[in-house]
Coordinates of C-alpha atoms in Angstrom, one line a residue:
Chain A
X976 CA -0.2 -0.1 -0.1
X977 CA 1.3 3.5 -1.0
X978 CA 1.1 5.9 2.0
X979 CA -0.7 9.2 0.9
X980 CA 0.7 12.7 1.1
X981 CA -1.0 12.9 4.6
X982 CA 1.9 10.8 5.8
X983 CA 4.6 13.4 4.6
X984 CA 7.4 14.1 7.2
X985 CA 7.2 17.8 8.3
X986 CA 10.0 19.5 10.4
X987 CA 9.2 23.0 12.0
X988 CA 11.5 24.9 14.0
X989 CA 13.6 21.9 15.1
X990 CA 16.5 22.8 17.1
X991 CA 19.0 20.7 19.2
X992 CA 22.2 21.1 21.2
X993 CA 24.4 20.2 24.1
X994 CA 24.3 21.9 27.3
X995 CA 23.9 25.6 26.5
X996 CA 25.4 25.2 22.9
X997 CA 23.1 25.0 20.0
X998 CA 24.3 22.6 17.5
X999 CA 21.3 22.4 15.1
X1000 CA 19.8 25.9 14.6
X1001 CA 16.0 26.2 14.3
X1002 CA 15.3 24.3 10.9
X1003 CA 12.3 24.3 8.8
X1004 CA 11.9 21.6 5.9
X1005 CA 9.5 21.4 3.1
X1006 CA 7.4 18.3 3.6
X1007 CA 9.5 15.1 2.7
X1008 CA 6.7 12.8 0.9
X1009 CA 6.5 9.1 1.3
X1010 CA 8.7 7.0 -1.1
X1011 CA 11.4 10.1 -1.2
X1012 CA 15.1 9.4 -0.5
X1013 CA 16.8 12.3 1.0
X1014 CA 20.5 12.7 1.6
X1015 CA 22.0 15.0 4.3
X1016 CA 25.3 16.2 3.4
X1017 CA 28.0 18.7 4.8
X1018 CA 31.4 19.0 6.3
X1019 CA 32.5 17.3 9.6
X1020 CA 30.9 18.8 12.8
X1021 CA 28.2 20.4 10.8
X1022 CA 25.5 18.7 13.2
X1023 CA 24.2 16.1 10.7
X1024 CA 24.3 13.4 13.3
X1025 CA 22.7 15.4 16.1
X1026 CA 20.2 16.3 13.4
X1027 CA 19.3 12.5 12.8
X1028 CA 19.4 11.9 16.4
X1029 CA 16.9 14.8 17.1
X1030 CA 14.8 13.3 14.4
X1031 CA 14.9 10.0 15.7
X1032 CA 13.8 11.1 19.0
X1033 CA 17.4 10.1 20.6
X1034 CA 18.6 13.6 21.2
X1035 CA 16.4 16.5 23.2
X1036 CA 15.1 18.9 20.8
X1037 CA 12.8 21.7 20.7
X1038 CA 10.4 22.3 17.8
X1039 CA 8.2 19.5 16.1
X1040 CA 8.7 16.6 13.8
X1041 CA 5.6 15.7 12.3
X1042 CA 4.5 12.5 10.3
X1043 CA 1.1 13.3 8.7
X1044 CA -0.8 14.8 11.8
X1045 CA 1.3 13.1 14.5
X1046 CA 3.8 15.2 16.7
X1047 CA 6.7 12.4 16.8
X1048 CA 8.6 14.1 19.3
X1049 CA 5.6 14.1 21.8
X1050 CA 5.2 10.3 21.3
X1051 CA 6.1 7.9 24.1
X1052 CA 9.4 5.9 22.9
X1053 CA 7.7 2.8 22.0
X1054 CA 4.9 4.6 20.0
X1055 CA 7.6 6.6 18.1
X1056 CA 9.4 3.6 17.3
X1057 CA 6.6 2.3 15.4
X1058 CA 7.2 4.9 12.7
X1059 CA 10.9 5.7 12.8
X1060 CA 13.9 3.7 13.0
X1061 CA 17.5 4.9 13.3
X1062 CA 20.3 3.2 12.2
X1063 CA 23.7 4.4 13.8
X1064 CA 27.0 4.3 11.9
X1065 CA 28.2 1.1 13.5
X1066 CA 27.6 -2.1 15.5
X1067 CA 29.3 -2.7 18.8
X1068 CA 32.2 -5.4 18.8
X1069 CA 32.4 -8.5 20.7
X1070 CA 28.7 -9.3 20.4
X1071 CA 28.0 -13.1 20.9
X1072 CA 24.6 -13.0 18.7
X1073 CA 23.9 -14.1 15.3
X1074 CA 22.8 -12.2 12.3
X1075 CA 19.3 -13.8 12.9
X1076 CA 19.1 -13.1 16.5
X1077 CA 19.7 -9.5 16.2
X1078 CA 17.1 -9.0 13.7
X1079 CA 14.8 -11.1 15.9
X1080 CA 15.7 -9.0 18.9
X1081 CA 15.0 -5.6 16.6
X1082 CA 11.5 -7.3 16.0
X1083 CA 10.7 -8.3 19.6
X1084 CA 12.0 -4.9 21.2
X1085 CA 8.6 -3.2 20.9
X1086 CA 5.4 -3.5 18.8
X1087 CA 5.8 -3.1 15.1
X1088 CA 3.5 -2.4 12.1
X1089 CA 2.1 -5.3 10.4
X1090 CA 0.9 -7.5 13.6
X1091 CA 3.2 -10.3 14.1
X1092 CA 3.0 -12.4 17.2
X1093 CA 4.1 -15.9 17.1
X1094 CA 7.8 -16.9 17.4
X1095 CA 7.2 -18.5 13.9
X1096 CA 6.0 -15.3 12.2
X1097 CA 9.0 -13.3 13.7
X1098 CA 11.4 -15.7 12.4
X1099 CA 9.9 -15.9 9.0
X1100 CA 10.0 -12.1 8.6
X1101 CA 13.5 -11.8 10.1
X1102 CA 14.8 -14.3 7.3
X1103 CA 12.7 -12.4 4.6
X1104 CA 14.7 -9.3 5.3
X1105 CA 17.9 -10.9 5.8
X1106 CA 17.4 -12.8 2.4
X1107 CA 16.4 -9.5 0.7
X1108 CA 19.5 -7.6 2.1
X1109 CA 21.7 -10.6 0.7
X1110 CA 23.1 -12.1 3.5
X1111 CA 20.8 -15.1 3.7
X1112 CA 23.9 -17.4 4.0
X1113 CA 25.3 -15.4 7.0
X1114 CA 21.9 -15.7 9.0
X1115 CA 23.3 -18.1 11.6
X1116 CA 26.7 -16.5 11.6
X1117 CA 27.9 -14.5 14.8
X1118 CA 28.3 -10.8 14.2
X1119 CA 32.0 -10.9 15.2
X1120 CA 32.7 -13.2 12.2
X1121 CA 31.5 -10.8 9.7
X1122 CA 33.2 -8.2 7.5
X1123 CA 32.8 -4.8 8.0
X1124 CA 30.5 -4.6 4.9
X1125 CA 28.4 -7.7 6.1
X1126 CA 28.1 -5.9 9.6
X1127 CA 26.6 -2.9 7.8
X1128 CA 24.4 -5.2 5.8
X1129 CA 23.2 -6.8 9.3
X1130 CA 22.6 -3.6 10.8
X1131 CA 20.4 -2.5 7.9
X1132 CA 18.6 -5.7 8.2
X1133 CA 17.8 -4.9 11.8
X1134 CA 16.4 -1.6 10.9
X1135 CA 14.6 -2.6 7.8
X1136 CA 12.7 -5.5 9.6
X1137 CA 10.8 -3.2 11.8
X1138 CA 9.4 -1.7 8.6
X1139 CA 9.5 1.7 9.6
X1140 CA 7.8 4.5 7.8
X1141 CA 10.8 7.1 8.3
X1142 CA 14.2 5.3 8.0
X1143 CA 17.1 7.3 9.2
X1144 CA 20.6 6.3 8.2
X1145 CA 24.0 7.6 9.7
X1146 CA 26.6 7.2 7.2
X1147 CA 25.3 3.6 6.0
X1148 CA 27.9 3.2 3.2
X1149 CA 31.0 4.7 5.1
X1150 CA 32.7 1.2 5.7
X1151 CA 31.7 -0.4 2.6
X1152 CA 33.3 -1.3 -0.7
X1153 CA 31.9 -0.1 -4.0
X1154 CA 29.9 -3.2 -4.4
X1155 CA 28.5 -2.8 -1.1
X1156 CA 27.9 0.8 -1.3
X1157 CA 26.0 0.3 -4.3
X1158 CA 23.9 -2.7 -3.0
X1159 CA 22.8 -0.5 0.0
X1160 CA 21.7 2.5 -1.8
X1161 CA 19.7 0.3 -4.5
X1162 CA 18.0 -1.6 -1.7
X1163 CA 17.0 1.7 0.1
X1164 CA 15.7 3.2 -3.0
X1165 CA 13.7 0.0 -3.9
X1166 CA 12.2 -0.2 -0.4
X1167 CA 11.3 3.4 -0.2
X1168 CA 9.4 3.1 -3.5
X1169 CA 7.8 -0.4 -2.5
X1170 CA 6.6 0.6 0.9
X1171 CA 6.3 4.5 0.6
X1172 CA 9.2 4.5 3.1
X1173 CA 10.8 7.9 3.7
X1174 CA 14.9 7.5 3.7
X1175 CA 16.9 10.1 5.1
X1176 CA 20.5 9.5 5.3
X1177 CA 23.6 11.3 6.2
X1178 CA 26.3 10.5 3.5
X1179 CA 29.9 11.9 2.6
X1180 CA 30.1 10.6 -1.0
X1181 CA 28.5 13.4 -3.0
X1182 CA 28.6 11.5 -6.2
X1183 CA 26.5 8.6 -4.6
X1184 CA 24.0 11.1 -2.8
X1185 CA 23.7 13.0 -6.2
X1186 CA 22.9 9.8 -8.2
X1187 CA 20.6 8.1 -5.6
X1188 CA 18.7 10.9 -3.9
X1189 CA 15.6 12.6 -5.0
X1190 CA 16.6 15.7 -2.6
X1191 CA 19.8 16.9 -1.0
X1192 CA 19.9 19.0 2.2
X1193 CA 23.3 20.6 2.5
X1194 CA 23.9 21.3 6.2
X1195 CA 26.7 23.6 7.6
X1196 CA 27.5 25.0 10.9
X1197 CA 24.0 23.7 12.1
X1198 CA 22.1 25.4 9.5
X1199 CA 20.5 24.2 6.1
X1200 CA 22.3 26.3 3.4
X1201 CA 20.7 24.3 0.5
X1202 CA 17.6 22.1 0.0
X1203 CA 16.5 20.6 -3.7
X1204 CA 17.0 18.1 -6.2
X1205 CA 20.8 17.1 -6.6
X1206 CA 21.6 19.5 -9.4
X1207 CA 20.2 22.5 -7.6
X1208 CA 21.7 21.6 -4.2
X1209 CA 25.3 20.5 -5.3
X1210 CA 26.7 23.7 -7.3
X1211 CA 30.1 24.9 -7.4
X1212 CA 29.4 27.8 -5.3
X1213 CA 27.8 25.8 -2.5
X1214 CA 30.7 23.4 -2.7
X1215 CA 33.1 26.3 -2.3
X1216 CA 31.2 28.1 0.6
X1217 CA 30.6 24.9 2.5
X1218 CA 33.4 22.5 1.9
X1219 CA 35.9 25.1 0.9
X1220 CA 36.9 23.4 -2.3
X1221 CA 37.0 24.4 -5.9
X1222 CA 35.0 22.0 -8.1
X1223 CA 33.6 21.7 -11.6
X1224 CA 30.2 19.9 -12.1
X1225 CA 28.9 18.6 -15.1
X1226 CA 26.7 15.8 -16.7
X1227 CA 22.8 15.4 -16.8
X1228 CA 20.8 16.3 -13.3
X1229 CA 20.5 12.3 -12.4
X1230 CA 24.2 11.8 -13.4
X1231 CA 26.2 14.6 -11.8
X1232 CA 30.1 14.3 -12.3
X1233 CA 31.8 16.4 -9.7
X1234 CA 35.4 17.1 -10.4
X1235 CA 37.3 18.5 -7.2
X1236 CA 39.9 20.5 -8.5
X1237 CA 41.6 22.2 -5.4
X1238 CA 41.1 23.4 -1.8
X1239 CA 40.4 26.9 -1.3
X1240 CA 42.3 28.8 1.4
X1241 CA 40.8 31.3 3.5
Chain B
X553 CA 19.8 -24.0 17.3
X554 CA 17.4 -23.5 19.8
X555 CA 17.3 -27.0 20.6
X556 CA 20.8 -27.2 21.1
X557 CA 20.7 -24.4 23.6
X558 CA 18.1 -26.0 25.3
X559 CA 20.0 -29.3 25.7
X560 CA 23.0 -27.2 26.7
X561 CA 20.7 -25.7 29.7
X562 CA 19.7 -29.1 30.7
X563 CA 23.1 -30.5 30.6
X564 CA 24.4 -27.6 32.7
X565 CA 21.5 -28.3 35.1
X566 CA 22.6 -31.9 35.4
X567 CA 26.0 -31.0 36.2
X568 CA 24.8 -28.8 39.0
X569 CA 22.7 -31.7 40.3
X570 CA 25.8 -33.7 40.4
X571 CA 28.0 -31.1 42.1
X572 CA 25.2 -30.6 44.4
X573 CA 25.1 -34.3 45.4
X574 CA 28.9 -34.4 45.6
X575 CA 28.8 -31.3 47.9
X576 CA 26.3 -32.9 50.3
X577 CA 28.5 -36.1 50.5
X578 CA 31.8 -34.4 51.2
X579 CA 32.9 -32.9 54.6
X580 CA 35.1 -33.4 57.5
X581 CA 32.9 -36.2 59.2
X582 CA 33.5 -38.9 56.8
X583 CA 30.1 -40.1 56.0
X584 CA 29.8 -42.5 53.1
X585 CA 27.4 -41.6 50.3
X586 CA 24.9 -44.0 51.2
X587 CA 24.4 -42.7 54.9
X588 CA 24.1 -39.0 53.5
X589 CA 21.1 -40.1 51.3
X590 CA 19.9 -42.3 54.4
X591 CA 20.1 -39.0 56.4
X592 CA 17.9 -37.1 53.8
X593 CA 15.3 -39.7 53.2
X594 CA 15.5 -42.5 55.9
X595 CA 16.8 -40.8 59.0
X596 CA 16.0 -43.7 61.4
X597 CA 19.0 -45.6 60.0
X598 CA 21.5 -43.3 61.4
X599 CA 22.4 -41.7 64.9
X600 CA 20.9 -38.3 65.8
X601 CA 24.3 -36.6 65.6
X602 CA 24.7 -37.8 61.8
X603 CA 21.3 -36.6 60.9
X604 CA 22.0 -33.3 62.4
X605 CA 25.2 -33.0 60.4
X606 CA 23.4 -33.8 57.2
X607 CA 20.2 -31.9 57.9
X608 CA 21.8 -28.9 59.6
X609 CA 25.1 -28.4 58.1
X610 CA 25.6 -30.2 54.9
X611 CA 22.2 -29.7 53.2
X612 CA 21.9 -25.9 54.1
X613 CA 25.4 -25.4 53.0
X614 CA 25.0 -27.1 49.7
X615 CA 21.9 -25.3 49.0
X616 CA 23.3 -22.0 50.0
X617 CA 26.2 -22.7 47.5
X618 CA 23.7 -23.1 44.7
X619 CA 21.5 -20.3 45.5
X620 CA 24.3 -17.7 45.9
X621 CA 26.0 -18.9 42.6
X622 CA 22.8 -18.5 40.7
X623 CA 22.3 -15.1 42.4
X624 CA 25.6 -13.6 41.9
X625 CA 25.9 -15.0 38.5
X626 CA 22.6 -13.5 37.2
X627 CA 23.4 -10.3 38.7
X628 CA 26.9 -10.2 37.1
X629 CA 25.2 -11.1 33.8
X630 CA 22.7 -8.4 34.0
X631 CA 25.5 -6.0 35.1
X632 CA 27.7 -6.7 32.4
X633 CA 25.0 -6.2 29.5
X634 CA 23.2 -3.0 31.1
X635 CA 26.8 -1.3 31.8
X636 CA 28.0 -2.6 28.5
X637 CA 31.1 -3.8 30.1
X638 CA 32.5 -7.5 30.2
X639 CA 34.4 -6.7 33.4
X640 CA 31.4 -5.5 35.3
X641 CA 30.3 -7.7 38.2
X642 CA 29.0 -7.1 41.9
X643 CA 32.6 -7.9 43.0
X644 CA 34.8 -6.0 40.6
X645 CA 32.7 -2.8 40.7
X646 CA 32.5 -2.4 44.3
X647 CA 28.9 -3.6 45.0
X648 CA 30.1 -6.2 47.2
X649 CA 32.5 -4.1 49.0
X650 CA 29.7 -1.6 49.7
X651 CA 27.6 -4.4 51.1
X652 CA 30.3 -5.4 53.3
X653 CA 30.8 -1.9 54.4
X654 CA 27.1 -1.6 55.2
X655 CA 27.2 -4.8 57.1
X656 CA 30.3 -3.9 58.9
X657 CA 28.8 -0.5 59.9
X658 CA 25.6 -2.3 61.3
X659 CA 27.8 -4.8 63.3
X660 CA 30.2 -2.4 64.9
X661 CA 28.0 0.9 65.2
X662 CA 25.0 -1.3 66.2
X663 CA 22.8 0.9 63.9
X664 CA 19.1 0.6 63.8
X665 CA 16.3 1.6 61.5
X666 CA 12.7 1.8 62.1
X667 CA 10.7 -1.3 61.1
X668 CA 13.7 -3.4 60.9
X669 CA 14.3 -5.9 63.6
X670 CA 17.9 -6.2 64.9
X671 CA 18.3 -9.6 63.5
X672 CA 18.0 -8.0 60.1
X673 CA 19.9 -4.9 60.5
X674 CA 23.1 -6.3 59.0
X675 CA 21.7 -7.7 55.7
X676 CA 19.3 -4.7 55.4
X677 CA 22.1 -2.3 55.8
X678 CA 24.5 -4.1 53.4
X679 CA 21.5 -4.1 51.2
X680 CA 21.2 -0.3 51.3
X681 CA 24.8 0.4 50.9
X682 CA 25.1 -2.0 47.7
X683 CA 21.9 -0.2 46.3
X684 CA 23.6 3.0 46.9
X685 CA 26.9 2.1 45.2
X686 CA 24.8 0.6 42.3
X687 CA 22.9 3.9 41.7
X688 CA 26.3 5.7 41.6
X689 CA 27.7 3.4 38.9
X690 CA 24.2 3.8 37.1
X691 CA 24.6 7.7 37.4
X692 CA 28.0 7.7 36.1
X693 CA 27.2 5.3 33.2
X694 CA 24.5 7.6 32.1
X695 CA 26.8 10.6 32.0
X696 CA 28.5 10.9 28.5
X697 CA 31.5 12.5 30.0
X698 CA 32.4 9.3 31.8
X699 CA 32.3 6.7 29.3
X700 CA 32.6 2.9 29.6
X701 CA 36.2 3.1 31.0
X702 CA 35.1 5.8 33.4
X703 CA 32.6 3.6 35.0
X704 CA 35.0 0.5 35.4
X705 CA 37.7 2.9 36.9
X706 CA 35.1 4.5 39.5
X707 CA 34.0 1.0 40.4
X708 CA 37.4 0.0 41.1
X709 CA 37.9 3.1 43.1
X710 CA 34.7 2.3 45.0
X711 CA 36.1 -1.2 45.8
X712 CA 39.3 0.5 47.4
X713 CA 37.2 3.0 49.1
X714 CA 34.8 0.6 50.8
X715 CA 37.8 -1.8 51.6
X716 CA 39.5 1.1 53.2
X717 CA 36.3 2.1 55.2
X718 CA 35.8 -1.5 56.3
X719 CA 39.4 -1.5 57.4
X720 CA 38.9 1.6 59.5
X721 CA 35.9 -0.1 61.0
X722 CA 38.1 -3.1 62.0
X723 CA 40.6 -1.3 63.5
X724 CA 38.2 0.8 65.9
X725 CA 36.0 -2.5 66.3
X726 CA 35.9 -4.5 69.6
X727 CA 37.3 -8.0 69.7
X728 CA 33.8 -9.7 69.2
X729 CA 32.9 -7.4 66.2
X730 CA 36.1 -7.7 64.7
X731 CA 35.8 -11.7 64.3
X732 CA 32.4 -11.1 62.8
X733 CA 34.0 -8.9 60.3
X734 CA 36.6 -11.1 59.4
X735 CA 34.2 -13.7 58.4
X736 CA 32.4 -11.3 56.3
X737 CA 35.6 -10.2 54.3
X738 CA 36.3 -13.9 53.6
X739 CA 32.9 -15.0 52.6
X740 CA 31.9 -18.5 53.9
X741 CA 29.0 -20.6 53.7
X742 CA 29.3 -21.2 57.5
X743 CA 26.5 -19.2 58.4
X744 CA 23.8 -20.8 56.0
X745 CA 20.6 -21.4 58.0
X746 CA 17.3 -22.5 56.9
X747 CA 15.8 -18.8 57.3
X748 CA 18.7 -17.1 55.1
X749 CA 18.0 -20.0 52.6
X750 CA 14.4 -19.4 52.2
X751 CA 15.1 -15.4 52.1
X752 CA 17.5 -15.8 49.3
X753 CA 15.4 -18.3 47.5
X754 CA 12.4 -16.0 47.8
X755 CA 14.6 -13.0 46.5
X756 CA 15.8 -15.1 43.5
X757 CA 12.2 -16.2 42.8
X758 CA 11.0 -12.7 42.9
X759 CA 13.7 -11.3 40.7
X760 CA 14.2 -14.0 38.2
X761 CA 10.8 -13.5 36.4
X762 CA 11.3 -10.0 35.6
X763 CA 15.1 -10.6 34.4
X764 CA 13.8 -13.0 32.3
X765 CA 11.1 -10.7 30.8
X766 CA 13.6 -8.1 30.2
X767 CA 15.6 -10.6 28.2
X768 CA 14.4 -9.3 24.8
X769 CA 15.2 -5.7 25.8
X770 CA 18.7 -6.8 26.9
X771 CA 19.5 -8.6 23.8
X772 CA 18.6 -5.5 22.0
X773 CA 20.9 -3.3 24.3
X774 CA 23.8 -5.4 23.1
X775 CA 23.4 -3.8 19.7
X776 CA 24.1 -0.5 21.2
X777 CA 22.0 2.1 23.1
X778 CA 20.8 4.4 20.3
X779 CA 19.8 1.3 18.3
X780 CA 18.0 -0.1 21.1
X781 CA 16.1 3.2 22.0
X782 CA 15.4 3.4 18.4
X783 CA 13.8 -0.1 18.6
X784 CA 11.5 1.6 21.4
X785 CA 13.2 0.3 24.4
X786 CA 13.2 2.5 27.2
X787 CA 16.9 2.1 28.4
X788 CA 16.9 4.3 31.2
X789 CA 14.0 2.4 32.8
X790 CA 15.7 -1.1 31.8
X791 CA 18.8 -0.1 33.5
X792 CA 17.3 1.3 36.7
X793 CA 15.0 -1.9 37.3
X794 CA 18.0 -4.1 36.2
X795 CA 20.2 -2.2 38.9
X796 CA 17.5 -2.8 41.4
X797 CA 17.4 -6.5 40.8
X798 CA 21.2 -6.7 40.9
X799 CA 21.4 -5.0 44.1
X800 CA 18.7 -7.2 45.5
X801 CA 20.6 -10.5 44.5
X802 CA 24.1 -9.3 45.1
X803 CA 23.3 -7.6 48.7
X804 CA 21.2 -10.6 49.8
X805 CA 23.9 -12.9 49.0
X806 CA 26.8 -10.9 50.4
X807 CA 24.6 -10.3 53.4
X808 CA 24.3 -14.1 54.0
X809 CA 27.7 -15.6 53.0
X810 CA 30.2 -12.5 53.0
X811 CA 32.2 -11.3 49.9
X812 CA 32.4 -14.1 47.3
X813 CA 34.6 -13.0 44.4
X814 CA 34.4 -13.8 40.7
X815 CA 31.4 -16.0 40.4
X816 CA 29.6 -12.8 39.2
X817 CA 32.1 -12.4 36.7
X818 CA 33.1 -15.8 35.5
X819 CA 29.8 -17.5 35.7
X820 CA 28.2 -15.1 32.9
X821 CA 31.3 -15.3 30.8
X822 CA 31.2 -19.2 30.6
X823 CA 27.6 -19.1 29.9
X824 CA 28.1 -16.7 27.2
X825 CA 30.9 -18.6 25.6
X826 CA 28.6 -21.6 25.6
X827 CA 25.1 -20.2 24.7
X828 CA 25.7 -16.8 23.0
X829 CA 24.0 -13.7 24.2
X830 CA 20.4 -14.1 23.6
X831 CA 19.4 -13.4 27.1
X832 CA 16.4 -15.6 27.0
X833 CA 19.1 -18.3 27.4
X834 CA 22.1 -16.2 28.8
X835 CA 20.5 -15.6 32.1
X836 CA 19.2 -18.9 32.9
X837 CA 22.5 -20.3 31.7
X838 CA 24.5 -17.9 33.8
X839 CA 22.5 -18.8 36.9
X840 CA 23.2 -22.4 36.4
X841 CA 26.9 -21.9 35.6
X842 CA 27.1 -19.6 38.8
X843 CA 25.5 -22.4 40.9
X844 CA 27.8 -24.9 39.4
X845 CA 31.0 -23.3 40.0
X846 CA 29.9 -22.3 43.5
X847 CA 29.0 -25.7 44.3
X848 CA 32.4 -27.1 42.9
X849 CA 34.1 -24.3 45.1
X850 CA 32.3 -25.4 48.2
X851 CA 33.5 -29.1 47.4
X852 CA 36.9 -27.7 46.8
X853 CA 36.9 -25.7 50.2
X854 CA 36.1 -29.0 52.0
X855 CA 38.9 -31.1 50.1
X856 CA 41.9 -28.8 49.9
X857 CA 42.9 -29.0 53.4
X858 CA 41.7 -32.2 54.8
X859 CA 39.7 -31.9 58.0
X860 CA 39.4 -28.1 57.5
X861 CA 36.6 -26.2 56.0
X862 CA 38.1 -23.3 54.2
X863 CA 36.2 -20.1 53.6
X864 CA 34.7 -20.6 50.1
X865 CA 35.3 -16.9 49.3
X866 CA 39.1 -17.9 49.1
X867 CA 38.4 -20.8 47.0
X868 CA 36.2 -19.0 44.4
X869 CA 39.2 -16.3 43.9
X870 CA 41.6 -19.0 43.4
X871 CA 39.4 -20.8 40.8
X872 CA 38.4 -17.4 39.6
X873 CA 41.7 -15.8 38.8
X874 CA 43.1 -18.2 36.2
X875 CA 39.7 -18.2 34.5
X876 CA 39.5 -14.3 34.4
X877 CA 43.1 -14.3 32.9
X878 CA 42.1 -16.9 30.2
X879 CA 39.1 -14.7 29.4
X880 CA 41.1 -11.3 29.1
X881 CA 43.7 -13.2 26.9
X882 CA 41.1 -14.5 24.6
X883 CA 40.5 -12.5 21.4
X884 CA 37.5 -12.5 19.1
X885 CA 38.3 -14.2 15.8
X886 CA 37.7 -12.2 13.0
X887 CA 36.4 -13.2 9.6

């Protein structure tokens, strides 16, 4: 079932910080419609992870994050988790759990959409996701025996199993080789289209962000400096002001070629 | 997979039963196994003294070993998960020391609390101090500044602090109070009574269902706090109630047998090596491995020096150190 426009993600006056210091300045976003894949780019320490964690309800924040007419930040944790799943950058080391056990534990942690109750139903759903992510053969393998890329896929399987309306991914491909990078991006796109899921991810690779996203948010010093389709948001001027690099950008809008020429000094 | 784990649980349970049988069959008064069983089930065949030895000494000691082992190991397993630290246990992070301090205060200062009878002042005060130390650890674990290493360092600092305070109390204590205190610091099953046993059994029975119910949430917490919260788990609440259970288990155990080291650390690790970290299996397995080690330690405490019953706390530490070392040196295999 495709969700309607009623289920758009809206962000109004969202701000977050540590102690007295503001990391994310009040942010308003035009609605993100179901099925959209949005990438959040920007230099290190721009506040991207804090923004993502605030959207996930994991970091104290002011303002409102709406899904349709629900104010997500006012929901109790377990209700919030029915709609939003956050995937952190990495899985902890030295965890004696198999891939299947981790996905099952994600499903059992709190109620998820699509009523599943019995042990058997949970196992079936967990295995479906693991197969879909492409690590079916590793289902019974311990996390500590996986490569970095496989761990990232296991982590993705945990998040996807909950079938969130909004999937928040923090640098999902940073540890991956080219093959796995494309695999993750393709899968996220497919599932966004299939389920009407909104995917919002922090990425560092601008070419990949441009190729696989419907919309790019450029974030610098806790503020949104550009927001739009890749060709509008990734321009030489913006790269110069945000990353302090000189770049040439060519190619059609959905296949931007970014050629980094030099760094710009102050 | 699931079946294999259930079989393993059953196997460890059987070994516990064997260790328990061995435990009640050994002791300074050399009673053959046959007489021990007769003493339990058909006392008319034995002298009154023999029946008393079996029913009032051997049986309560052996049961206490099983219960204390299970309680400390369950407390350690929960602690390692909620503090996300493989070195956490009631002993290594100062909870046992805090309980000893509480007990020492009650013994020497003759403290009293409203609604608490004098007989129970020692265990109750041990519990209160243990819980206070656990709350301190919890507050530190929650603050971002401290980090995991900070919690462990603070826990070790607690061990030294409370040990120093206990030493101070020992220094000013009377002869009589001092001997009680020394008993505490060594950890011995020698004060096991049927009342103590019933209280500890009730605490374990009250706590275990809640531990098992939190199993899924604890498994998810192993995937990281942010992830667990994003899956809808109220981690703060989980931690708080888990710490409550830990202090009940650890403090009651320490209150009745004194400081017993390493069971809370080693029991959960052995269970984890055997069954993994699905807490539905890990928690009961930790209880059984803890009970097994403690029961074997109790046997060893009677056999090491023939004719003498060593305080069991000494033996568990001697067994614990080599196992602990092996665990530290063990590196995870990487793909």
